[in-house]
Short mmCIF file of C-alpha atoms and ligand atoms in Angstrom, two decimals:
data_model
loop_
_atom_site.label_atom_id
_atom_site.label_comp_id
_atom_site.label_asym_id
_atom_site.label_seq_id
_atom_site.Cartn_x
_atom_site.Cartn_y
_atom_site.Cartn_z
CA UNK A 1400 -61.12 11.72 10.31
CA UNK A 1401 -57.51 11.27 11.37
CA UNK A 1402 -56.48 7.65 11.77
CA UNK A 1403 -56.47 6.67 15.46
CA UNK A 1404 -54.24 3.66 16.10
CA UNK A 1405 -55.53 0.99 18.52
CA UNK A 1406 -54.22 1.10 22.11
CA UNK A 1407 -50.85 -0.47 22.89
CA UNK A 1408 -51.18 -3.32 25.33
CA UNK A 1409 -47.46 -3.05 26.13
CA UNK A 1410 -46.16 0.48 26.52
CA UNK A 1411 -42.45 1.20 25.92
CA UNK A 1412 -40.48 2.75 28.77
CA UNK A 1413 -36.75 2.93 29.50
CA UNK A 1414 -35.85 1.31 32.80
CA UNK A 1415 -32.83 2.47 34.80
CA UNK A 1416 -30.69 -0.61 35.43
CA UNK A 1417 -27.37 0.91 36.42
CA UNK A 1418 -26.00 -1.20 39.24
CA UNK A 1419 -29.25 -3.19 39.50
CA UNK A 1420 -29.30 -6.98 39.52
CA UNK A 1421 -30.96 -8.75 36.59
CA UNK A 1422 -31.41 -12.51 36.83
CA UNK A 1423 -31.50 -14.85 33.85
CA UNK A 1424 -32.52 -18.44 34.50
CA UNK A 1425 -31.37 -20.72 31.69
CA UNK A 1426 -28.32 -22.39 30.25
CA UNK A 1427 -28.75 -22.55 26.50
CA UNK A 1428 -29.35 -20.38 23.45
CA UNK A 1429 -32.35 -18.48 24.87
CA UNK A 1430 -30.39 -17.48 27.95
CA UNK A 1431 -27.41 -16.44 25.84
CA UNK A 1432 -29.61 -14.23 23.64
CA UNK A 1433 -31.02 -12.47 26.71
CA UNK A 1434 -27.54 -12.16 28.22
CA UNK A 1435 -26.32 -10.48 25.03
CA UNK A 1436 -29.27 -8.09 25.01
CA UNK A 1437 -29.03 -7.16 28.69
CA UNK A 1438 -25.25 -7.09 28.44
CA UNK A 1439 -25.70 -3.83 26.52
CA UNK A 1440 -26.93 -2.24 29.75
CA UNK A 1441 -24.98 -1.44 32.90
CA UNK A 1442 -27.04 -3.90 34.96
CA UNK A 1443 -25.29 -6.58 37.04
CA UNK A 1444 -26.22 -9.87 35.40
CA UNK A 1445 -26.71 -13.01 37.46
CA UNK A 1446 -27.10 -16.14 35.36
CA UNK A 1447 -28.57 -19.25 36.96
CA UNK A 1448 -27.17 -22.10 34.87
CA UNK A 1449 -26.07 -25.32 36.55
CA UNK A 1450 -25.16 -26.81 33.18
CA UNK A 1451 -24.36 -23.76 31.08
CA UNK A 1452 -23.58 -24.37 27.41
CA UNK A 1453 -20.03 -23.73 26.24
CA UNK A 1454 -21.16 -20.58 24.41
CA UNK A 1455 -22.91 -19.24 27.49
CA UNK A 1456 -19.88 -20.01 29.68
CA UNK A 1457 -17.67 -18.18 27.21
CA UNK A 1458 -19.97 -15.17 27.21
CA UNK A 1459 -20.14 -15.09 31.01
CA UNK A 1460 -16.35 -15.18 31.26
CA UNK A 1461 -15.86 -12.49 28.61
CA UNK A 1462 -18.46 -10.15 30.08
CA UNK A 1463 -17.89 -10.53 33.77
CA UNK A 1464 -21.42 -11.69 34.62
CA UNK A 1465 -22.08 -13.59 37.86
CA UNK A 1466 -22.58 -17.30 37.25
CA UNK A 1467 -24.60 -19.40 39.69
CA UNK A 1468 -23.84 -23.01 38.82
CA UNK A 1469 -26.49 -24.48 41.14
CA UNK A 1470 -29.98 -25.73 40.41
CA UNK A 1471 -32.64 -23.05 40.34
CA UNK A 1472 -34.09 -21.94 43.68
CA UNK A 1473 -36.48 -19.02 44.28
CA UNK A 1474 -34.13 -17.17 46.63
CA UNK A 1475 -31.73 -16.64 43.71
CA UNK A 1476 -34.21 -14.07 42.41
CA UNK A 1477 -34.15 -11.92 45.53
CA UNK A 1478 -33.17 -8.31 45.05
CA UNK A 1479 -33.44 -8.46 41.26
CA UNK A 1480 -34.92 -5.56 39.30
CA UNK A 1481 -35.94 -7.86 36.44
CA UNK A 1482 -36.07 -11.62 35.91
CA UNK A 1483 -35.86 -13.62 32.69
CA UNK A 1484 -37.13 -17.18 32.54
CA UNK A 1485 -35.08 -18.52 29.66
CA UNK A 1486 -34.62 -22.18 30.48
CA UNK A 1487 -36.43 -23.50 27.41
CA UNK A 1488 -38.36 -25.77 29.79
CA UNK A 1489 -41.99 -24.77 30.22
CA UNK A 1490 -42.45 -26.14 33.73
CA UNK A 1491 -39.32 -24.47 35.04
CA UNK A 1492 -40.11 -21.19 33.27
CA UNK A 1493 -43.58 -21.18 34.84
CA UNK A 1494 -42.08 -21.73 38.28
CA UNK A 1495 -39.63 -18.88 37.78
CA UNK A 1496 -42.49 -16.60 36.68
CA UNK A 1497 -44.59 -17.47 39.73
CA UNK A 1498 -41.66 -17.06 42.12
CA UNK A 1499 -40.68 -13.69 40.65
CA UNK A 1500 -44.24 -12.41 40.88
CA UNK A 1501 -44.47 -13.60 44.48
CA UNK A 1502 -41.40 -11.43 45.17
CA UNK A 1503 -42.98 -8.50 43.34
CA UNK A 1504 -40.41 -8.61 40.50
CA UNK A 1505 -41.37 -8.07 36.85
CA UNK A 1506 -40.60 -11.14 34.78
CA UNK A 1507 -40.20 -12.09 31.12
CA UNK A 1508 -40.50 -15.66 29.86
CA UNK A 1509 -38.77 -16.29 26.55
CA UNK A 1510 -41.19 -17.27 23.75
CA UNK A 1511 -44.16 -17.35 26.16
CA UNK A 1512 -45.80 -13.96 25.76
CA UNK A 1513 -48.77 -15.05 27.87
CA UNK A 1514 -46.41 -15.38 30.87
CA UNK A 1515 -44.62 -12.05 30.37
CA UNK A 1516 -45.03 -8.92 32.48
CA UNK A 1517 -42.88 -7.05 29.95
CA UNK A 1518 -41.28 -7.60 26.57
CA UNK A 1519 -37.77 -6.82 25.42
CA UNK A 1520 -37.46 -4.75 22.27
CA UNK A 1521 -35.27 -5.13 19.23
CA UNK A 1522 -32.64 -2.54 19.96
CA UNK A 1523 -30.68 -0.05 17.90
CA UNK A 1524 -27.92 0.91 20.29
CA UNK A 1525 -26.02 4.15 19.85
CA UNK A 1526 -25.54 4.66 23.57
CA UNK A 1527 -26.59 6.98 25.10
CA UNK A 1528 -29.19 6.95 22.30
CA UNK A 1529 -31.35 3.84 22.01
CA UNK A 1530 -34.20 3.02 19.67
CA UNK A 1531 -36.42 0.24 20.99
CA UNK A 1532 -38.75 -1.61 18.64
CA UNK A 1533 -41.70 -3.57 19.93
CA UNK A 1534 -44.22 -5.51 17.88
CA UNK A 1535 -46.36 -7.03 20.63
CA UNK A 1536 -45.81 -10.48 19.28
CA UNK A 1537 -46.31 -9.66 15.57
CA UNK A 1538 -42.96 -11.33 15.26
CA UNK A 1539 -39.25 -11.07 15.82
CA UNK A 1540 -38.63 -11.09 12.07
CA UNK A 1541 -40.60 -7.86 11.63
CA UNK A 1542 -38.75 -6.31 14.55
CA UNK A 1543 -35.37 -7.28 13.04
CA UNK A 1544 -36.31 -5.86 9.65
CA UNK A 1545 -37.32 -2.58 11.24
CA UNK A 1546 -34.19 -2.55 13.30
CA UNK A 1547 -32.01 -2.97 10.21
CA UNK A 1548 -33.85 -0.12 8.50
CA UNK A 1549 -33.49 2.25 11.43
CA UNK A 1550 -29.88 1.25 11.95
CA UNK A 1551 -29.08 2.34 8.38
CA UNK A 1552 -30.72 5.71 8.95
CA UNK A 1553 -28.65 6.61 11.99
CA UNK A 1554 -25.06 7.74 11.71
CA UNK A 1555 -22.62 5.34 13.37
CA UNK A 1556 -21.22 8.34 15.28
CA UNK A 1557 -24.59 9.36 16.73
CA UNK A 1558 -23.68 8.04 20.19
CA UNK A 1559 -20.50 10.09 20.35
CA UNK A 1560 -22.42 13.16 19.23
CA UNK A 1561 -25.13 12.59 21.84
CA UNK A 1562 -22.51 12.17 24.57
CA UNK A 1563 -20.94 15.45 23.51
CA UNK A 1564 -24.38 17.07 23.63
CA UNK A 1565 -24.67 16.13 27.29
CA UNK A 1566 -21.56 18.20 28.05
CA UNK A 1567 -23.11 21.25 26.32
CA UNK A 1568 -26.50 21.12 28.00
CA UNK A 1569 -25.73 23.40 30.92
CA UNK A 1570 -23.89 25.97 28.82
CA UNK A 1571 -26.71 26.06 26.26
CA UNK A 1572 -29.24 26.64 29.02
CA UNK A 1573 -27.17 29.40 30.55
CA UNK A 1574 -26.24 31.22 27.37
CA UNK A 1575 -29.22 30.79 25.07
CA UNK A 1576 -32.77 31.99 25.52
CA UNK A 1577 -35.41 29.30 25.77
CA UNK A 1578 -37.41 28.64 22.61
CA UNK A 1579 -36.16 29.35 19.11
CA UNK A 1580 -32.51 30.24 19.91
CA UNK A 1581 -31.99 27.06 21.91
CA UNK A 1582 -33.82 24.93 19.38
CA UNK A 1583 -31.73 26.42 16.60
CA UNK A 1584 -28.53 25.67 18.50
CA UNK A 1585 -29.47 22.04 19.01
CA UNK A 1586 -30.58 21.54 15.45
CA UNK A 1587 -27.26 22.91 14.23
CA UNK A 1588 -25.47 20.82 16.82
CA UNK A 1589 -27.03 17.56 15.64
CA UNK A 1590 -27.02 18.25 11.91
CA UNK A 1591 -24.50 21.02 11.32
CA UNK A 1592 -20.78 21.56 11.85
CA UNK A 1593 -20.43 19.66 15.17
CA UNK A 1594 -22.16 16.60 13.71
CA UNK A 1595 -19.97 16.71 10.63
CA UNK A 1596 -16.82 16.96 12.73
CA UNK A 1597 -17.84 13.98 14.89
CA UNK A 1598 -18.68 11.96 11.78
CA UNK A 1599 -15.16 12.71 10.54
CA UNK A 1600 -13.69 11.45 13.82
CA UNK A 1601 -12.77 14.95 15.03
CA UNK A 1602 -14.39 15.31 18.45
CA UNK A 1603 -12.27 18.29 19.49
CA UNK A 1604 -13.24 20.02 16.22
CA UNK A 1605 -16.87 19.33 17.08
CA UNK A 1606 -16.33 20.82 20.53
CA UNK A 1607 -14.79 23.94 19.00
CA UNK A 1608 -17.62 24.31 16.46
CA UNK A 1609 -20.30 23.94 19.13
CA UNK A 1610 -18.52 26.42 21.41
CA UNK A 1611 -18.37 28.92 18.54
CA UNK A 1612 -22.10 28.48 18.00
CA UNK A 1613 -22.75 29.30 21.66
CA UNK A 1614 -20.71 32.49 21.42
CA UNK A 1615 -22.28 33.63 18.14
CA UNK A 1616 -25.79 32.20 18.33
CA UNK A 1617 -27.95 32.28 15.25
CA UNK A 1618 -24.93 32.12 13.00
CA UNK A 1619 -25.30 28.88 11.07
CA UNK A 1620 -22.29 27.56 9.24
CA UNK A 1621 -23.14 26.60 5.69
CA UNK A 1622 -21.90 23.39 4.17
CA UNK A 1623 -22.09 21.87 0.72
CA UNK A 1624 -22.00 18.13 0.08
CA UNK A 1625 -21.22 17.08 -3.48
CA UNK A 1626 -23.14 13.84 -3.51
CA UNK A 1627 -23.14 11.03 -6.04
CA UNK A 1628 -26.70 9.91 -6.68
CA UNK A 1629 -25.63 6.76 -8.51
CA UNK A 1630 -26.88 5.76 -11.95
CA UNK A 1631 -30.57 6.23 -11.28
CA UNK A 1632 -31.96 3.34 -9.21
CA UNK A 1633 -32.95 4.65 -5.77
CA UNK A 1634 -31.43 1.72 -3.93
CA UNK A 1635 -28.02 2.37 -5.46
CA UNK A 1636 -27.77 5.54 -3.40
CA UNK A 1637 -25.27 5.19 -0.56
CA UNK A 1638 -26.42 5.33 3.05
CA UNK A 1639 -24.37 8.47 3.54
CA UNK A 1640 -25.99 10.13 0.55
CA UNK A 1641 -29.40 9.26 1.92
CA UNK A 1642 -28.57 10.68 5.35
CA UNK A 1643 -27.32 13.93 3.87
CA UNK A 1644 -30.43 14.20 1.71
CA UNK A 1645 -32.55 13.82 4.85
CA UNK A 1646 -30.66 16.66 6.51
CA UNK A 1647 -30.45 19.08 3.58
CA UNK A 1648 -32.02 22.54 3.53
CA UNK A 1649 -31.49 22.79 -0.21
CA UNK A 1650 -31.00 20.14 -2.90
CA UNK A 1651 -29.48 21.20 -6.22
CA UNK A 1652 -29.83 18.41 -8.71
CA UNK A 1653 -28.88 17.63 -12.28
CA UNK A 1654 -31.41 16.60 -14.87
CA UNK A 1655 -30.06 13.05 -15.00
CA UNK A 1656 -30.99 12.41 -11.35
CA UNK A 1657 -34.46 10.81 -11.40
CA UNK A 1658 -37.26 12.46 -9.42
CA UNK A 1659 -37.55 9.37 -7.24
CA UNK A 1660 -34.00 9.92 -5.98
CA UNK A 1661 -34.50 13.65 -5.42
CA UNK A 1662 -37.68 12.77 -3.53
CA UNK A 1663 -35.60 10.87 -0.97
CA UNK A 1664 -34.53 14.24 0.41
CA UNK A 1665 -36.13 15.98 3.36
CA UNK A 1666 -39.68 16.84 2.48
CA UNK A 1667 -39.40 20.53 3.21
CA UNK A 1668 -36.00 20.96 1.56
CA UNK A 1669 -35.89 23.49 -1.25
CA UNK A 1670 -35.23 21.70 -4.55
CA UNK A 1671 -33.50 23.41 -7.43
CA UNK A 1672 -33.08 21.73 -10.82
CA UNK A 1673 -29.94 23.03 -12.46
CA UNK A 1674 -29.40 20.45 -15.19
CA UNK A 1675 -29.77 20.74 -18.90
CA UNK A 1676 -32.28 18.47 -20.49
CA UNK A 1677 -34.55 18.65 -23.48
CA UNK A 1678 -34.12 22.34 -24.07
CA UNK A 1679 -35.29 23.38 -20.58
CA UNK A 1680 -33.75 26.47 -19.17
CA UNK A 1681 -30.61 25.48 -17.37
CA UNK A 1682 -27.99 27.30 -15.41
CA UNK A 1683 -24.46 27.85 -16.61
CA UNK A 1684 -21.66 26.32 -14.58
CA UNK A 1685 -20.64 29.72 -13.21
CA UNK A 1686 -24.24 30.38 -12.16
CA UNK A 1687 -24.28 27.04 -10.36
CA UNK A 1688 -20.97 27.83 -8.65
CA UNK A 1689 -22.31 31.21 -7.53
CA UNK A 1690 -25.53 29.62 -6.27
CA UNK A 1691 -23.60 27.06 -4.18
CA UNK A 1692 -21.39 29.76 -2.68
CA UNK A 1693 -24.38 32.02 -1.98
CA UNK A 1694 -26.34 29.26 -0.24
CA UNK A 1695 -23.28 28.28 1.79
CA UNK A 1696 -22.86 31.90 2.91
CA UNK A 1697 -26.49 31.96 4.04
CA UNK A 1698 -25.66 29.08 6.37
CA UNK A 1699 -27.62 26.48 4.41
CA UNK A 1700 -26.89 22.78 4.36
CA UNK A 1701 -26.72 22.11 0.66
CA UNK A 1702 -26.68 18.81 -1.19
CA UNK A 1703 -25.37 19.14 -4.71
CA UNK A 1704 -26.75 15.93 -6.18
CA UNK A 1705 -25.00 14.64 -9.27
CA UNK A 1706 -25.68 11.54 -11.28
CA UNK A 1707 -23.25 8.65 -10.83
CA UNK A 1708 -20.10 9.68 -9.04
CA UNK A 1709 -19.64 13.42 -8.56
CA UNK A 1710 -15.96 13.30 -9.51
CA UNK A 1711 -16.50 11.57 -12.86
CA UNK A 1712 -17.43 13.99 -15.67
CA UNK A 1713 -19.42 15.96 -13.16
CA UNK A 1714 -17.67 19.35 -13.15
CA UNK A 1715 -17.05 18.82 -9.46
CA UNK A 1716 -13.56 20.25 -9.87
CA UNK A 1717 -14.95 23.66 -10.75
CA UNK A 1718 -17.52 23.62 -7.97
CA UNK A 1719 -14.95 22.58 -5.36
CA UNK A 1720 -12.58 25.33 -6.50
CA UNK A 1721 -15.34 27.95 -6.17
CA UNK A 1722 -16.24 26.70 -2.69
CA UNK A 1723 -12.62 26.64 -1.60
CA UNK A 1724 -12.05 30.17 -2.87
CA UNK A 1725 -15.11 31.36 -0.97
CA UNK A 1726 -14.05 29.54 2.21
CA UNK A 1727 -17.23 27.41 2.32
CA UNK A 1728 -16.81 23.97 3.87
CA UNK A 1729 -17.67 21.04 1.63
CA UNK A 1730 -17.36 17.30 1.38
CA UNK A 1731 -17.63 14.73 -1.40
CA UNK A 1732 -19.74 11.57 -1.21
CA UNK A 1733 -18.92 9.01 -3.88
CA UNK A 1734 -21.59 7.34 -5.95
CA UNK A 1735 -21.90 4.38 -8.28
CA UNK A 1736 -20.65 5.66 -11.60
CA UNK A 1737 -22.55 4.81 -14.80
CA UNK A 1738 -19.77 2.55 -16.10
CA UNK A 1739 -20.12 0.30 -13.05
CA UNK A 1740 -23.90 0.17 -13.31
CA UNK A 1741 -23.68 -0.63 -17.02
CA UNK A 1742 -21.13 -3.36 -16.38
CA UNK A 1743 -23.39 -4.86 -13.70
CA UNK A 1744 -26.37 -4.83 -16.08
CA UNK A 1745 -24.30 -6.88 -18.52
CA UNK A 1746 -22.57 -9.05 -15.89
CA UNK A 1747 -19.49 -7.72 -17.59
CA UNK A 1748 -16.10 -8.06 -15.88
CA UNK A 1749 -14.34 -4.72 -16.30
CA UNK A 1750 -11.06 -6.36 -15.41
CA UNK A 1751 -10.48 -9.96 -16.32
CA UNK A 1752 -7.53 -12.06 -15.28
CA UNK A 1753 -5.29 -12.75 -18.25
CA UNK A 1754 -7.32 -10.46 -20.52
CA UNK A 1755 -7.33 -6.92 -19.18
CA UNK A 1756 -6.09 -5.21 -16.06
CA UNK A 1757 -6.72 -1.55 -16.85
CA UNK A 1758 -9.72 0.68 -17.46
CA UNK A 1759 -10.31 3.96 -19.21
CA UNK A 1760 -13.17 6.37 -18.47
CA UNK A 1761 -13.52 8.75 -21.39
CA UNK A 1762 -16.06 10.83 -23.26
CA UNK A 1763 -14.51 10.09 -26.61
CA UNK A 1764 -14.94 13.72 -27.53
CA UNK A 1765 -11.17 14.21 -27.63
CA UNK A 1766 -10.96 11.74 -30.53
CA UNK A 1767 -12.23 14.38 -32.91
CA UNK A 1768 -8.96 16.31 -32.92
CA UNK A 1769 -5.94 15.47 -35.01
CA UNK A 1770 -3.69 13.67 -32.52
CA UNK A 1771 -4.72 10.36 -31.02
CA UNK A 1772 -5.24 10.74 -27.24
CA UNK A 1773 -3.17 8.54 -24.95
CA UNK A 1774 -6.13 6.48 -23.86
CA UNK A 1775 -6.58 5.16 -27.40
CA UNK A 1776 -3.19 3.48 -27.03
CA UNK A 1777 -4.36 1.92 -23.79
CA UNK A 1778 -7.43 0.61 -25.60
CA UNK A 1779 -5.20 -0.99 -28.20
CA UNK A 1780 -3.10 -2.58 -25.49
CA UNK A 1781 -6.22 -4.18 -24.05
CA UNK A 1782 -7.78 -1.73 -21.56
CA UNK A 1783 -11.55 -1.81 -21.07
CA UNK A 1784 -12.93 1.51 -22.28
CA UNK A 1785 -16.08 3.10 -20.85
CA UNK A 1786 -17.37 5.92 -23.04
CA UNK A 1787 -19.55 8.51 -21.28
CA UNK A 1788 -21.75 10.82 -23.34
CA UNK A 1789 -20.69 8.75 -26.30
CA UNK A 1790 -23.83 8.24 -28.37
CA UNK A 1791 -23.40 11.26 -30.58
CA UNK A 1792 -19.73 10.48 -31.24
CA UNK A 1793 -20.12 6.71 -31.67
CA UNK A 1794 -19.03 6.70 -35.33
CA UNK A 1795 -15.99 8.85 -34.59
CA UNK A 1796 -14.94 6.69 -31.65
CA UNK A 1797 -15.27 3.48 -33.67
CA UNK A 1798 -13.61 4.90 -36.79
CA UNK A 1799 -10.62 6.41 -35.01
CA UNK A 1800 -9.99 3.37 -32.82
CA UNK A 1801 -10.10 1.03 -35.82
CA UNK A 1802 -7.83 3.36 -37.74
CA UNK A 1803 -5.42 3.33 -34.82
CA UNK A 1804 -5.22 -0.43 -34.91
CA UNK A 1805 -7.94 -1.76 -32.61
CA UNK A 1806 -9.62 -4.76 -34.21
CA UNK A 1807 -13.07 -4.04 -35.71
CA UNK A 1808 -14.13 -7.30 -34.05
CA UNK A 1809 -13.52 -5.94 -30.55
CA UNK A 1810 -16.60 -6.53 -28.42
CA UNK A 1811 -18.90 -3.63 -27.54
CA UNK A 1812 -21.74 -3.38 -25.02
CA UNK A 1813 -24.17 -0.47 -24.85
CA UNK A 1814 -26.73 0.28 -22.13
CA UNK A 1815 -29.34 2.98 -22.12
CA UNK A 1816 -30.71 3.83 -18.65
CA UNK A 1817 -28.37 1.49 -16.80
CA UNK A 1818 -29.73 0.24 -13.45
CA UNK A 1819 -33.29 1.36 -14.23
CA UNK A 1820 -36.15 -0.98 -15.06
CA UNK A 1821 -36.58 0.65 -18.47
CA UNK A 1822 -32.98 -0.05 -19.47
CA UNK A 1823 -32.14 -1.29 -22.96
CA UNK A 1824 -29.07 -3.32 -23.76
CA UNK A 1825 -27.27 -3.72 -27.09
CA UNK A 1826 -24.17 -5.66 -28.06
CA UNK A 1827 -21.95 -6.08 -31.08
CA UNK A 1828 -18.49 -5.18 -32.29
CA UNK A 1829 -16.61 -1.97 -32.83
CA UNK A 1830 -17.58 -2.16 -36.50
CA UNK A 1831 -21.29 -2.07 -35.49
CA UNK A 1832 -20.92 0.87 -33.11
CA UNK A 1833 -21.64 3.70 -35.60
CA UNK A 1834 -25.27 2.48 -35.79
CA UNK A 1835 -25.74 4.02 -32.36
CA UNK A 1836 -25.30 7.53 -33.61
CA UNK A 1837 -28.48 7.48 -35.68
CA UNK A 1838 -30.54 5.99 -32.82
CA UNK A 1839 -32.25 9.18 -31.77
CA UNK A 1840 -34.87 7.10 -30.01
CA UNK A 1841 -32.33 6.42 -27.28
CA UNK A 1842 -33.56 9.29 -25.16
CA UNK A 1843 -31.98 8.15 -21.89
CA UNK A 1844 -28.31 8.33 -20.96
CA UNK A 1845 -26.17 5.83 -22.84
CA UNK A 1846 -22.99 4.07 -21.72
CA UNK A 1847 -20.73 2.26 -24.17
CA UNK A 1848 -18.12 -0.25 -23.05
CA UNK A 1849 -15.47 -1.48 -25.47
CA UNK A 1850 -12.80 -4.14 -25.02
CA UNK A 1851 -11.93 -7.82 -24.98
CA UNK A 1852 -13.35 -8.25 -21.47
CA UNK A 1853 -16.75 -7.32 -22.91
CA UNK A 1854 -16.79 -10.66 -24.73
CA UNK A 1855 -17.24 -12.26 -21.29
CA UNK A 1856 -20.53 -10.42 -20.68
CA UNK A 1857 -23.99 -11.94 -20.64
CA UNK A 1858 -25.81 -10.95 -23.83
CA UNK A 1859 -28.95 -12.94 -23.15
CA UNK A 1860 -31.10 -9.89 -22.60
CA UNK A 1861 -29.56 -7.63 -25.19
CA UNK A 1862 -30.20 -6.92 -28.86
CA UNK A 1863 -27.55 -7.08 -31.57
CA UNK A 1864 -26.31 -3.63 -32.57
CA UNK A 1865 -25.90 -4.82 -36.15
CA UNK A 1866 -29.57 -5.69 -36.37
CA UNK A 1867 -30.68 -2.20 -35.36
CA UNK A 1868 -32.72 -0.46 -38.00
CA UNK A 1869 -31.19 2.87 -38.89
CA UNK A 1870 -33.79 5.43 -37.90
CA UNK A 1871 -34.11 8.69 -39.69
CA UNK A 1872 -32.67 11.48 -37.60
CA UNK A 1873 -35.22 13.32 -35.51
CA UNK A 1874 -33.89 16.30 -33.71
CA UNK A 1875 -35.39 16.03 -30.27
CA UNK A 1876 -32.69 18.12 -28.67
CA UNK A 1877 -31.42 15.23 -26.61
CA UNK A 1878 -27.73 14.82 -26.21
CA UNK A 1879 -26.59 11.50 -24.94
N1 LIG B 227 -21.01 11.61 -13.03
C1 LIG B 227 -21.71 10.68 -13.89
C2 LIG B 227 -21.45 10.95 -15.36
C3 LIG B 227 -22.05 12.23 -15.84
S1 LIG B 227 -21.82 12.46 -17.55
C4 LIG B 227 -21.30 9.25 -13.52
O1 LIG B 227 -20.37 9.06 -12.73
O2 LIG B 227 -21.95 8.33 -14.00
C5 LIG B 227 -23.36 11.88 -18.20
C6 LIG B 227 -23.15 10.56 -18.92
O3 LIG B 227 -23.09 9.52 -17.98
C7 LIG B 227 -24.29 10.18 -19.83
O4 LIG B 227 -24.21 10.82 -21.10
C8 LIG B 227 -24.08 8.70 -19.95
O5 LIG B 227 -23.05 8.40 -20.81
C9 LIG B 227 -23.61 8.35 -18.54
N2 LIG B 227 -24.73 7.89 -17.70
C10 LIG B 227 -25.20 8.45 -16.59
N3 LIG B 227 -26.22 7.71 -16.07
C11 LIG B 227 -26.37 6.65 -16.89
C12 LIG B 227 -27.22 5.53 -16.92
N4 LIG B 227 -28.15 5.33 -15.96
N5 LIG B 227 -27.10 4.65 -17.91
C13 LIG B 227 -26.17 4.81 -18.87
N6 LIG B 227 -25.32 5.84 -18.90
C14 LIG B 227 -25.42 6.76 -17.93
#
């Protein structure tokens, strides 16, 4: 049996208030809250407040509301479309309610649901779009929580986009057949090229894109977003990343992006795993490039989801070049890179006044050659060094840096699975670092941070690297 919700005792509707009078009776906080809410409409506000608070007076002056500075009298309600009894005084509020009803006007009494003909919602305002949230008295806190959640889901530019849509309504009706073609146009309008242009502040570009769609209907313009998924925790995804995931037709993700993050995408989006992990079949970079270009040409909205930040050791350069060459539009959405997540897990200041003011992001793989890379000199002069993909070269990194003159006592912090609940933390010195290389049980991604600033970290929840037992090598095909 499908779940049938109980009946709503208060049913949401949108009331036209343009040019209508709305009366608020009250002079304190309650009245001000209602004034602020109704001030978002184009109603004419009349506020009955013989002794208005300073805040209310300020609001009235700033918003051009009519102020009646006389004691309440029933005739002040005449002609109003809605009345709010917001005096904070029960006797007066009751009188206002009775008087309004006698005049046939719907009335709301603040904090007295039993006296209300209607309730005001918590409002997400992207005029002309509005989302109204009602809880029928389950509580303003719940309504505010829901409002915050919905607010995050909606692009700040939604209102501008909706206003633009109004100007295209007639043309779409004239030029496009009812049904699928029109639906397709509007879906592309709200999620495709026009929406992207408006989000980028380019309303005339949005206008041009929408006009082009009217002339060549059915021709969707593909777009690829290179999106940083962050280090793994779902709530370290950015709001923009989440929005794009909700709009994607196809999601191409790396192996390091946890399923829980991929699952935040639109339910019916096609999901393609392209990463290499534990010997699974994976695509070569040129295959991935070709796939992105092909999907873009088909008019798909593609999210290329990469762990951390897409521009840090993510091969984004190659993908962007392929997209540029093919003339496919793309954008980049930054993410929380692993070094930042690891530092947060250790409460580790990456820059520290008087200690270090520079940072190096490296893989350490260039230390294997003959010449010392430039970043090693930075490390010696005090930079904080974050080593990506560094587990299998830990001994090399430590050996070469010590050889180059970095003190073997330099502090080191290591995190496996940064930001995730199953993370493991280790600490020690550069001299201890080689122990990491034999730790084949570290199956998750590993971040190593080296430098004097590391000494300022919190090691309470971490194990000493020196105390690690050296495990016998097991080849599980994992590269960290
Ligand atoms: N673009 C990614 C890096 C990809 S390279 C970013 O900005 O974070 C892959 C390497 O990133 C891993 O070998 C590991 O060193 C690091 N890494 C990614 N996620 C990690 C995590 N949750 N914890 C620790 N290291 C991580």
